Coordinates of C-alpha atoms in Angstrom, one line a residue:
S1 CA 108.6 121.1 86.6
V2 CA 105.6 119.1 87.6
G3 CA 103.2 119.9 90.4
M4 CA 101.3 117.4 92.6
A5 CA 98.4 117.1 90.1
G6 CA 100.7 116.2 87.2
L7 CA 102.8 113.9 89.4
T8 CA 99.7 112.0 90.6
L9 CA 97.8 111.8 87.3
G10 CA 101.0 110.7 85.6
G11 CA 101.4 107.7 87.9
G12 CA 103.5 109.3 90.6
F13 CA 107.1 108.0 90.2
G14 CA 109.4 110.0 92.5
F15 CA 112.4 109.6 94.7
L16 CA 110.5 107.9 97.5
T17 CA 108.9 105.3 95.2
R18 CA 111.0 102.4 96.5
Y19 CA 110.0 103.2 100.0
A20 CA 106.4 104.4 99.7
G21 CA 105.2 103.2 96.3
L22 CA 103.8 105.2 93.5
L23 CA 101.9 108.4 94.5
C24 CA 98.8 107.2 92.6
D25 CA 98.8 104.1 94.9
R26 CA 98.4 106.5 97.8
L27 CA 95.4 108.3 96.3
V28 CA 92.2 107.8 98.3
S29 CA 89.8 110.0 96.4
L30 CA 89.6 113.0 94.1
D31 CA 87.1 115.8 93.2
A32 CA 86.9 116.7 89.6
V33 CA 84.9 118.8 87.1
L34 CA 83.5 116.8 84.2
P35 CA 84.1 118.6 81.0
S36 CA 80.8 117.4 79.3
T37 CA 78.5 118.8 82.0
G38 CA 80.6 121.0 84.3
E39 CA 79.4 118.9 87.2
I40 CA 81.7 118.5 90.2
V41 CA 82.0 114.9 91.2
H42 CA 83.7 112.9 94.0
A43 CA 85.5 109.8 92.8
T44 CA 86.9 106.9 94.9
A45 CA 88.1 103.4 94.3
D46 CA 84.9 102.0 95.9
I47 CA 83.0 99.9 93.3
H48 CA 79.8 101.4 94.6
N49 CA 81.0 104.9 93.8
E50 CA 79.3 106.1 90.6
Y51 CA 82.7 107.6 89.4
H52 CA 85.0 104.8 90.4
D53 CA 86.0 104.3 86.8
L54 CA 87.1 108.0 86.7
F55 CA 89.2 107.4 89.8
W56 CA 91.1 104.4 88.2
A57 CA 91.5 106.2 84.9
S58 CA 93.1 109.1 86.8
C59 CA 95.6 106.9 88.6
G60 CA 98.2 107.2 85.8
G61 CA 96.2 105.5 83.1
G62 CA 94.8 108.3 81.2
G63 CA 97.3 111.1 81.4
G64 CA 94.7 113.4 83.1
N65 CA 92.5 113.7 80.0
F66 CA 89.1 112.7 81.5
A67 CA 88.3 115.6 83.9
V68 CA 89.8 118.7 85.6
V69 CA 90.8 117.5 89.0
T70 CA 90.3 120.1 91.7
E71 CA 91.2 118.2 94.9
F72 CA 93.1 115.1 95.9
E73 CA 93.0 113.0 99.1
F74 CA 96.1 110.8 99.9
N75 CA 97.1 108.3 102.5
M76 CA 100.3 109.7 104.1
V77 CA 103.5 107.9 104.7
P78 CA 105.8 108.6 107.7
V79 CA 109.1 110.0 106.5
C80 CA 112.1 110.7 108.8
G81 CA 115.7 111.8 108.3
D82 CA 117.4 114.1 105.9
L83 CA 115.5 114.5 102.6
G84 CA 117.7 117.4 101.4
G85 CA 119.6 115.5 98.7
R86 CA 122.1 113.6 100.9
G87 CA 121.2 111.0 103.4
L88 CA 118.2 109.6 101.6
E89 CA 118.9 106.2 103.1
Q90 CA 117.7 107.6 106.4
Y91 CA 114.0 108.2 105.4
P92 CA 112.3 105.0 106.9
C93 CA 110.9 105.6 110.4
D94 CA 110.1 103.3 113.2
V95 CA 106.7 104.8 113.9

């Protein structure tokens, strides 16, 4: 089984991908510990962020081999209906 960290760092393909996109596309920022220095850094997609390259490498491209991620921030997607195996066609919401 894979947790949220493995799912996100591996790209994020799941059963809601057709509706919401890949989980890595919903990633806003992450906090990570750099293995070379032990420093805790905050990485975002913003080009002015010192660690934006770490952010993009962590979005499925590097298999999670660049740092130890300790925190994720995601954009959420509204989900409605029955997600318990049957009735997956009901998940889009009119919100």
